mmCIF file of C-alpha atoms in Angstrom:
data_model
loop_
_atom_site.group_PDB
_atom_site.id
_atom_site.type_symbol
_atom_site.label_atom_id
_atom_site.label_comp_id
_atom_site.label_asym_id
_atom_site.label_seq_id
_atom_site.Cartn_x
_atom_site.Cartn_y
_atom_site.Cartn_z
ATOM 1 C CA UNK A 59 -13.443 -20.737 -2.697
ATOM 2 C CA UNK A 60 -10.587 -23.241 -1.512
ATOM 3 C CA UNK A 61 -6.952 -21.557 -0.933
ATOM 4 C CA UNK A 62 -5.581 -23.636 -3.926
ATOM 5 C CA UNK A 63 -7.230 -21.318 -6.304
ATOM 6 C CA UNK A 64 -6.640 -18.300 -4.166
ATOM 7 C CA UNK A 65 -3.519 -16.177 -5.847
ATOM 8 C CA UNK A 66 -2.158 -13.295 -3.716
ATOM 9 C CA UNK A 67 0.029 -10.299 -3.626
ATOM 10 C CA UNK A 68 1.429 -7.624 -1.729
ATOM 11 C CA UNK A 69 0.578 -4.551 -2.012
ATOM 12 C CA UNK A 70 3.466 -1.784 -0.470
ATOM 13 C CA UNK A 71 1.680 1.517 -0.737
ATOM 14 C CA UNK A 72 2.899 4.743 -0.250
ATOM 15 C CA UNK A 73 6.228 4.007 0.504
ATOM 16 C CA UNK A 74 7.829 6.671 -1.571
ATOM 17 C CA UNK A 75 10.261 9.237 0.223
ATOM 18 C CA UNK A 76 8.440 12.158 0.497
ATOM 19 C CA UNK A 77 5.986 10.019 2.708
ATOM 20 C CA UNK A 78 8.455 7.680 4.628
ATOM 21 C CA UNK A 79 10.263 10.667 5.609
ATOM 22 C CA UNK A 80 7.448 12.078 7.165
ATOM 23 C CA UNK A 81 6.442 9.535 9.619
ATOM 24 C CA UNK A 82 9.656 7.011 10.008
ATOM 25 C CA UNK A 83 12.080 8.245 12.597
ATOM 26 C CA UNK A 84 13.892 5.237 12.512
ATOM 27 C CA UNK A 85 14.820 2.262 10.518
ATOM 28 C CA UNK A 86 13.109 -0.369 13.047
ATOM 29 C CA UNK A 87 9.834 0.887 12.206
ATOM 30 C CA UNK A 88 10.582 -0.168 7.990
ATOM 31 C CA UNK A 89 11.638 -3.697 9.427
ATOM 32 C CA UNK A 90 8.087 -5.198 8.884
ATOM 33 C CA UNK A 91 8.200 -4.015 5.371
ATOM 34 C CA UNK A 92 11.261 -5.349 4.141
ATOM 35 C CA UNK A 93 10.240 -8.690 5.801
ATOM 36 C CA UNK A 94 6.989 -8.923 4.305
ATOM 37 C CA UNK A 95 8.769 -8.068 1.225
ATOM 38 C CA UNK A 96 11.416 -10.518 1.649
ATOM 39 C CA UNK A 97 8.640 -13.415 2.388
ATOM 40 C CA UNK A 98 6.555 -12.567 -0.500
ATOM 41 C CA UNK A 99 9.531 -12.775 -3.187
ATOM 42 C CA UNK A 100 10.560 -15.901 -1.798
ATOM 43 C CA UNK A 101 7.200 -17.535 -1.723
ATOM 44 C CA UNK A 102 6.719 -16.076 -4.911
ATOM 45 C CA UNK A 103 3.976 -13.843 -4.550
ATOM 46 C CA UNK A 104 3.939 -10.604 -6.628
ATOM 47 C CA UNK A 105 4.668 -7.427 -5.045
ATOM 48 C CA UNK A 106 3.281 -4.487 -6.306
ATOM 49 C CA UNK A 107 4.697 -1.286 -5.373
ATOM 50 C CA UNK A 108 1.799 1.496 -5.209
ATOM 51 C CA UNK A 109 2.820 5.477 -5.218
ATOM 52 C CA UNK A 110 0.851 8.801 -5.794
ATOM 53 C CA UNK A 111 2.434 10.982 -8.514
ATOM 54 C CA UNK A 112 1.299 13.719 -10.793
ATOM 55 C CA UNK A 113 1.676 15.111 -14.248
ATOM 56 C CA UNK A 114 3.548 18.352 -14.108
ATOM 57 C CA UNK A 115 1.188 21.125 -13.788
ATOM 58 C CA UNK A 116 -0.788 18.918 -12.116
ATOM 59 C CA UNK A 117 -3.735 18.339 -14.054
ATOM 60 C CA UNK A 118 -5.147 15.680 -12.163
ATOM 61 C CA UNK A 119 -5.895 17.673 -8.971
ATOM 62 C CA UNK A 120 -9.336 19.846 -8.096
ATOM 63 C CA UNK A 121 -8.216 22.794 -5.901
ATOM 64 C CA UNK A 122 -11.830 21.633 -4.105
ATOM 65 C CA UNK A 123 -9.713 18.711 -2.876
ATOM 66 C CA UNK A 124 -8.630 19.277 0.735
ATOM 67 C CA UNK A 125 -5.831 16.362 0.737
ATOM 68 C CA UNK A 126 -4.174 17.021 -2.508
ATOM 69 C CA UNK A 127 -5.423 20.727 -3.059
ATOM 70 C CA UNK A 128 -2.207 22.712 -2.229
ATOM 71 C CA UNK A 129 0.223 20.028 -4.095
ATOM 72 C CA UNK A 130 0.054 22.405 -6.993
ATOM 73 C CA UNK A 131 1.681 25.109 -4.520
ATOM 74 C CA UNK A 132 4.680 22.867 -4.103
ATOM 75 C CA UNK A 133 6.862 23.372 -6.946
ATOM 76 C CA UNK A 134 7.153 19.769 -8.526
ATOM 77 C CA UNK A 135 7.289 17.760 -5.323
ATOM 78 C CA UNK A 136 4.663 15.592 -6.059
ATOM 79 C CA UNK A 137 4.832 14.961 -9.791
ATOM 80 C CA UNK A 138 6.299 11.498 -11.902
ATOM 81 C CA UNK A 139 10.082 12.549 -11.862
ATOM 82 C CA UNK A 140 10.471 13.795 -9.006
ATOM 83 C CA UNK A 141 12.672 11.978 -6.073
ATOM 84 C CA UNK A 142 10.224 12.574 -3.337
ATOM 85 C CA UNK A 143 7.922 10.447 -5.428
ATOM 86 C CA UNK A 144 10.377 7.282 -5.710
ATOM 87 C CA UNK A 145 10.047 4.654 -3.531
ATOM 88 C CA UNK A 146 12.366 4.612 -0.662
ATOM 89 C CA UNK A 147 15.163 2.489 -1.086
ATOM 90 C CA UNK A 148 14.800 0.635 1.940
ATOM 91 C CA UNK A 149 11.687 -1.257 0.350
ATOM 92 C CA UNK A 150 13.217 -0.825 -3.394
ATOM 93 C CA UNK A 151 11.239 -2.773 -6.100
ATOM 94 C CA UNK A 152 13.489 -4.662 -8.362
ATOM 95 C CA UNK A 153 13.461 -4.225 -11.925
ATOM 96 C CA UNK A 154 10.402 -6.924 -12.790
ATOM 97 C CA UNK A 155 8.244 -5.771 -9.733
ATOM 98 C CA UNK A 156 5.193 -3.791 -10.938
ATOM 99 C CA UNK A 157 4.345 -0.043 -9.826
ATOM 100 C CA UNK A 158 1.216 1.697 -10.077
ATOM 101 C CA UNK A 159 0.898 5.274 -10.263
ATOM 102 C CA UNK A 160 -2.447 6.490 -8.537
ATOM 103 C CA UNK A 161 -4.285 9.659 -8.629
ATOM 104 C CA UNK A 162 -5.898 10.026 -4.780
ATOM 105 C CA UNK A 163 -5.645 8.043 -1.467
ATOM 106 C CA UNK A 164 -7.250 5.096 -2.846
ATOM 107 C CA UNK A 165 -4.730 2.272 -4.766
ATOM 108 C CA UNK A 166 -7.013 2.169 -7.283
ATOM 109 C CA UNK A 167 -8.318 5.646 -7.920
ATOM 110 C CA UNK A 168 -6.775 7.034 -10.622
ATOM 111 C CA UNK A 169 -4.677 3.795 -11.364
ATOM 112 C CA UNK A 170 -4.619 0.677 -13.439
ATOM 113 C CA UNK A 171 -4.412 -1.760 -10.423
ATOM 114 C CA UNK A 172 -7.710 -3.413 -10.990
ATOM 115 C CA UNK A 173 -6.976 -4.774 -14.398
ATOM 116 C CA UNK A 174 -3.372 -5.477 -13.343
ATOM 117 C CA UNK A 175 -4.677 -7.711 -10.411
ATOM 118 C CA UNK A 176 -7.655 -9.207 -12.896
ATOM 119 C CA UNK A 177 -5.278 -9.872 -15.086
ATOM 120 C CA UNK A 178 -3.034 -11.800 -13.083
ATOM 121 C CA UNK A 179 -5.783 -13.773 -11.955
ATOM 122 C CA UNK A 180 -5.418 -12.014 -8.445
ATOM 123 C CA UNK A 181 -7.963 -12.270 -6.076
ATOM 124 C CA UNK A 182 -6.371 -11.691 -2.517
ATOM 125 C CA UNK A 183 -4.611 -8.737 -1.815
ATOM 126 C CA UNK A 184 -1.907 -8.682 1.407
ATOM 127 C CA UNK A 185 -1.831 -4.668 2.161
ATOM 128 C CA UNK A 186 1.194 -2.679 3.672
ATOM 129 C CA UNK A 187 2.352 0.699 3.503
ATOM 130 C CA UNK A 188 1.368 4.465 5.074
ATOM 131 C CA UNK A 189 -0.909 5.237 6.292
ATOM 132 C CA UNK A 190 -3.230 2.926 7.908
ATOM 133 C CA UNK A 191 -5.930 5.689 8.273
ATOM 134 C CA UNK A 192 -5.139 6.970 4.338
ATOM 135 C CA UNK A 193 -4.263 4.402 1.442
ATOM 136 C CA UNK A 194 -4.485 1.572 3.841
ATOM 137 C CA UNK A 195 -8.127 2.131 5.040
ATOM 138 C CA UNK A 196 -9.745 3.791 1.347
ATOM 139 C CA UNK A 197 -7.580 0.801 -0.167
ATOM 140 C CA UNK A 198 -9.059 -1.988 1.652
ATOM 141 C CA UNK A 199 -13.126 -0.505 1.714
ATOM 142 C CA UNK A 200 -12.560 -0.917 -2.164
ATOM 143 C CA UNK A 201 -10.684 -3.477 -2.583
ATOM 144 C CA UNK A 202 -13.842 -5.131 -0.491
ATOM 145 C CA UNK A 203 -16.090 -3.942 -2.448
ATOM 146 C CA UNK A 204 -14.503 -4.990 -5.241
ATOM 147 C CA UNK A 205 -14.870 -8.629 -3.926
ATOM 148 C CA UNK A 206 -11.513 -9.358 -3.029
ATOM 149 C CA UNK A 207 -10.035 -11.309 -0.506
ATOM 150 C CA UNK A 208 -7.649 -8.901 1.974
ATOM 151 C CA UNK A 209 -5.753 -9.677 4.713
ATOM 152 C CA UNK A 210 -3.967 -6.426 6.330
ATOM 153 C CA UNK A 211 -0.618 -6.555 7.777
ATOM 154 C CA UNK A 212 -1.297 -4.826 10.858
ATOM 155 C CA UNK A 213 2.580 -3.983 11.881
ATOM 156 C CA UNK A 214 3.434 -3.332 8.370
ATOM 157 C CA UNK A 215 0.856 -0.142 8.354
ATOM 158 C CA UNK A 216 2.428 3.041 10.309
ATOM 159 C CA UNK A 217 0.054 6.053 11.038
ATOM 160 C CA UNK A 218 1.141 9.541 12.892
ATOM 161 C CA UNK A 219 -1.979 8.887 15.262
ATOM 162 C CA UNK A 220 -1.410 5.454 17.154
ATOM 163 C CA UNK A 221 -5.084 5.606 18.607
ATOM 164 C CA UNK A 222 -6.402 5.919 14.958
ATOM 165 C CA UNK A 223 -4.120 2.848 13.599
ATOM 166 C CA UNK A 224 -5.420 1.447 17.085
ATOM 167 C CA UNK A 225 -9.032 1.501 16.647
ATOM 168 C CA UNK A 226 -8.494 0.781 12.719
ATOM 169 C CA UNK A 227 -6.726 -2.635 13.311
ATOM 170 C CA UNK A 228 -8.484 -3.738 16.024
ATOM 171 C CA UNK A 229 -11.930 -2.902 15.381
ATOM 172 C CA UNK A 230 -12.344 -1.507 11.577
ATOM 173 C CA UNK A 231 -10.663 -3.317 9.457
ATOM 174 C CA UNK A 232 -11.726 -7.215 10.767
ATOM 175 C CA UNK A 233 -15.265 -6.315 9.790
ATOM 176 C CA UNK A 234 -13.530 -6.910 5.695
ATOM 177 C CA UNK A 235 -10.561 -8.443 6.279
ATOM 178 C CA UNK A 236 -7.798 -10.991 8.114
ATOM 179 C CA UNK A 237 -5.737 -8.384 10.190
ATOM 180 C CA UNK A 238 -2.207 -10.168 10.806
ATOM 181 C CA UNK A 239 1.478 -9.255 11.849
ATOM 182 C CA UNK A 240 3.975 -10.097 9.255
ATOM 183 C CA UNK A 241 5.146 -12.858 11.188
ATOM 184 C CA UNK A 242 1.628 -14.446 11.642
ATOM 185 C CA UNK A 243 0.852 -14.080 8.135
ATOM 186 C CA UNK A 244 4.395 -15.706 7.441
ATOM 187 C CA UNK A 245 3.890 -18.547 10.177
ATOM 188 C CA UNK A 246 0.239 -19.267 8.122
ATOM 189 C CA UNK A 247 2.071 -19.313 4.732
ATOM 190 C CA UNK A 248 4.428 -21.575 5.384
ATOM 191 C CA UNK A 249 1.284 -24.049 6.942
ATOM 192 C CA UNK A 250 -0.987 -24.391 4.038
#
Protein backbone atom coordinates (compact mmCIF):
# COMPACT_ATOMS: atom_id res chain seq x y z
CA UNK A 1 0.00 0.00 0.00
CA UNK A 2 1.73 3.46 -0.94
CA UNK A 3 1.84 6.19 2.04
CA UNK A 4 -0.58 8.45 -0.02
CA UNK A 5 -3.43 6.27 0.92
CA UNK A 6 -2.09 5.57 4.35
CA UNK A 7 -4.27 7.85 7.02
CA UNK A 8 -2.92 7.92 10.61
CA UNK A 9 -3.58 8.87 14.13
CA UNK A 10 -2.41 9.07 17.49
CA UNK A 11 -3.42 7.20 19.89
CA UNK A 12 -2.63 8.78 23.79
CA UNK A 13 -3.67 5.96 26.06
CA UNK A 14 -3.99 5.90 29.52
CA UNK A 15 -3.12 9.20 30.25
CA UNK A 16 -5.80 9.90 32.76
CA UNK A 17 -4.70 11.10 36.38
CA UNK A 18 -5.13 8.34 38.41
CA UNK A 19 -2.44 6.65 36.09
CA UNK A 20 -0.03 9.63 35.33
CA UNK A 21 0.17 10.17 38.91
CA UNK A 22 1.37 6.92 39.51
CA UNK A 23 4.38 6.70 37.41
CA UNK A 24 5.33 10.56 36.40
CA UNK A 25 7.52 12.17 38.99
CA UNK A 26 8.15 14.94 36.93
CA UNK A 27 6.92 17.03 34.12
CA UNK A 28 10.03 16.18 31.71
CA UNK A 29 8.95 12.75 31.45
CA UNK A 30 5.11 14.15 29.80
CA UNK A 31 7.35 16.28 27.34
CA UNK A 32 7.22 13.56 24.56
CA UNK A 33 3.53 13.52 24.86
CA UNK A 34 2.62 16.94 24.49
CA UNK A 35 5.06 17.06 21.49
CA UNK A 36 3.70 14.23 19.74
CA UNK A 37 0.48 15.83 20.46
CA UNK A 38 1.46 19.13 19.32
CA UNK A 39 2.91 17.53 15.86
CA UNK A 40 -0.07 15.51 15.20
CA UNK A 41 -2.66 18.57 15.48
CA UNK A 42 -0.57 20.53 13.36
CA UNK A 43 -0.06 17.99 10.67
CA UNK A 44 -3.50 17.27 11.08
CA UNK A 45 -3.66 13.89 12.17
CA UNK A 46 -6.47 12.86 14.60
CA UNK A 47 -5.71 12.28 18.09
CA UNK A 48 -7.63 10.03 19.95
CA UNK A 49 -7.52 10.13 23.57
CA UNK A 50 -8.00 6.43 25.05
CA UNK A 51 -8.99 5.95 29.01
CA UNK A 52 -10.33 2.98 31.16
CA UNK A 53 -13.52 3.88 33.08
CA UNK A 54 -16.38 2.03 34.61
CA UNK A 55 -20.07 2.15 35.21
CA UNK A 56 -20.74 2.72 38.85
CA UNK A 57 -21.08 -0.49 40.56
CA UNK A 58 -18.90 -1.67 38.23
CA UNK A 59 -20.61 -4.05 36.18
CA UNK A 60 -18.11 -4.56 33.70
CA UNK A 61 -15.49 -6.22 35.96
CA UNK A 62 -15.13 -10.27 36.86
CA UNK A 63 -13.73 -10.46 40.43
CA UNK A 64 -11.67 -13.55 38.47
CA UNK A 65 -9.79 -10.63 36.90
CA UNK A 66 -6.43 -10.11 38.63
CA UNK A 67 -5.76 -6.46 37.03
CA UNK A 68 -9.08 -4.90 37.49
CA UNK A 69 -10.50 -7.34 40.24
CA UNK A 70 -10.21 -5.13 43.40
CA UNK A 71 -11.40 -1.76 41.44
CA UNK A 72 -14.79 -2.54 42.86
CA UNK A 73 -13.06 -2.19 46.46
CA UNK A 74 -12.15 1.37 45.63
CA UNK A 75 -15.05 3.45 46.23
CA UNK A 76 -15.71 5.13 42.73
CA UNK A 77 -12.12 5.72 41.70
CA UNK A 78 -12.28 4.11 38.62
CA UNK A 79 -15.75 4.79 37.25
CA UNK A 80 -16.97 7.56 34.18
CA UNK A 81 -17.23 10.70 36.52
CA UNK A 82 -14.77 10.39 38.45
CA UNK A 83 -11.50 12.86 38.29
CA UNK A 84 -8.97 10.15 38.56
CA UNK A 85 -10.45 8.94 35.32
CA UNK A 86 -9.99 12.38 33.30
CA UNK A 87 -7.23 12.84 31.31
CA UNK A 88 -4.46 14.78 32.78
CA UNK A 89 -4.39 18.18 31.79
CA UNK A 90 -1.00 18.27 30.68
CA UNK A 91 -2.05 16.17 27.47
CA UNK A 92 -5.81 17.74 27.56
CA UNK A 93 -7.94 16.81 24.46
CA UNK A 94 -9.70 19.75 23.06
CA UNK A 95 -13.26 19.85 22.62
CA UNK A 96 -13.41 18.04 18.87
CA UNK A 97 -10.70 15.38 19.82
CA UNK A 98 -12.31 11.93 20.21
CA UNK A 99 -12.13 9.71 23.54
CA UNK A 100 -12.77 6.19 23.90
CA UNK A 101 -13.81 4.63 26.97
CA UNK A 102 -12.40 0.95 27.24
CA UNK A 103 -13.23 -1.89 29.40
CA UNK A 104 -9.57 -3.82 30.02
CA UNK A 105 -5.88 -3.14 29.09
CA UNK A 106 -6.48 -3.47 25.53
CA UNK A 107 -7.69 0.04 23.46
CA UNK A 108 -10.08 -1.85 21.96
CA UNK A 109 -11.53 -4.26 24.47
CA UNK A 110 -14.50 -3.11 25.66
CA UNK A 111 -14.46 0.06 23.34
CA UNK A 112 -15.72 1.40 20.07
CA UNK A 113 -12.20 2.22 18.64
CA UNK A 114 -12.31 -0.21 15.82
CA UNK A 115 -15.30 1.23 14.07
CA UNK A 116 -14.14 4.75 15.00
CA UNK A 117 -10.74 4.10 13.18
CA UNK A 118 -12.76 2.06 10.17
CA UNK A 119 -14.75 4.69 9.94
CA UNK A 120 -12.36 7.31 9.48
CA UNK A 121 -10.76 5.37 6.96
CA UNK A 122 -7.78 4.80 9.48
CA UNK A 123 -5.39 2.34 8.86
CA UNK A 124 -2.10 3.33 10.79
CA UNK A 125 -2.15 3.86 14.26
CA UNK A 126 0.93 6.10 16.04
CA UNK A 127 0.68 4.67 19.86
CA UNK A 128 1.63 6.66 23.11
CA UNK A 129 0.64 6.54 26.54
CA UNK A 130 1.26 4.15 29.93
CA UNK A 131 2.28 1.66 30.08
CA UNK A 132 4.43 0.20 27.51
CA UNK A 133 4.15 -3.33 29.10
CA UNK A 134 0.01 -2.74 29.64
CA UNK A 135 -2.19 -0.78 26.98
CA UNK A 136 0.83 -0.16 24.90
CA UNK A 137 1.90 -3.85 24.34
CA UNK A 138 -2.07 -5.65 24.40
CA UNK A 139 -2.84 -2.45 22.15
CA UNK A 140 -0.38 -2.97 19.51
CA UNK A 141 -0.63 -7.29 19.37
CA UNK A 142 -4.30 -6.31 18.32
CA UNK A 143 -4.11 -3.62 16.60
CA UNK A 144 -1.64 -6.13 14.43
CA UNK A 145 -3.80 -8.49 14.23
CA UNK A 146 -6.28 -6.42 13.23
CA UNK A 147 -4.12 -5.56 10.11
CA UNK A 148 -3.10 -2.25 10.89
CA UNK A 149 -0.20 -0.38 10.25
CA UNK A 150 1.59 0.79 13.87
CA UNK A 151 4.42 2.61 14.49
CA UNK A 152 5.18 2.99 18.45
CA UNK A 153 6.58 6.03 19.89
CA UNK A 154 9.15 4.54 21.91
CA UNK A 155 9.90 7.77 24.33
CA UNK A 156 6.32 8.60 24.42
CA UNK A 157 5.56 5.07 26.35
CA UNK A 158 6.67 5.23 30.24
CA UNK A 159 6.67 1.89 32.26
CA UNK A 160 7.61 1.51 36.23
CA UNK A 161 10.10 -1.35 35.04
CA UNK A 162 12.77 0.26 32.59
CA UNK A 163 14.18 -3.33 31.71
CA UNK A 164 10.58 -4.38 30.67
CA UNK A 165 9.98 -1.05 28.43
CA UNK A 166 13.72 -2.03 27.49
CA UNK A 167 13.32 -5.38 26.11
CA UNK A 168 9.68 -4.31 24.76
CA UNK A 169 11.06 -1.49 22.46
CA UNK A 170 13.98 -2.94 21.45
CA UNK A 171 13.19 -6.40 20.79
CA UNK A 172 9.17 -6.98 21.02
CA UNK A 173 7.53 -4.60 19.52
CA UNK A 174 9.76 -4.30 15.92
CA UNK A 175 8.63 -7.84 15.21
CA UNK A 176 4.79 -5.69 14.36
CA UNK A 177 5.69 -2.42 14.20
CA UNK A 178 8.06 0.91 13.34
CA UNK A 179 9.42 1.73 16.92
CA UNK A 180 10.41 5.61 16.75
CA UNK A 181 11.16 8.63 19.16
CA UNK A 182 8.82 11.46 18.72
CA UNK A 183 11.35 13.38 17.10
CA UNK A 184 12.21 10.64 14.49
CA UNK A 185 8.73 10.07 13.73
CA UNK A 186 8.41 14.00 13.40
CA UNK A 187 11.76 14.33 11.28
CA UNK A 188 9.99 11.35 8.82
CA UNK A 189 6.69 13.34 8.67
CA UNK A 190 7.84 16.29 7.65
CA UNK A 191 9.99 14.13 4.62
CA UNK A 192 7.28 12.37 2.81
Amino acid sequence: MSNSSNKSALLVMDMQNSIVSRYVDNDKLLSPFQQSIAFARDQGIPVIYVKVAFRAGFPEINPNNKMFGNTRNRAGSMTIPEEMTQIHQSVEPREDEIIVNKLRVSAFTGSDLDVILRSNHINTLILSGIATSGVILSTLREAADKDYTIKVLSDACIDPDPETHRVLIEKVFPAQAEVVTVDEWIISQNHS
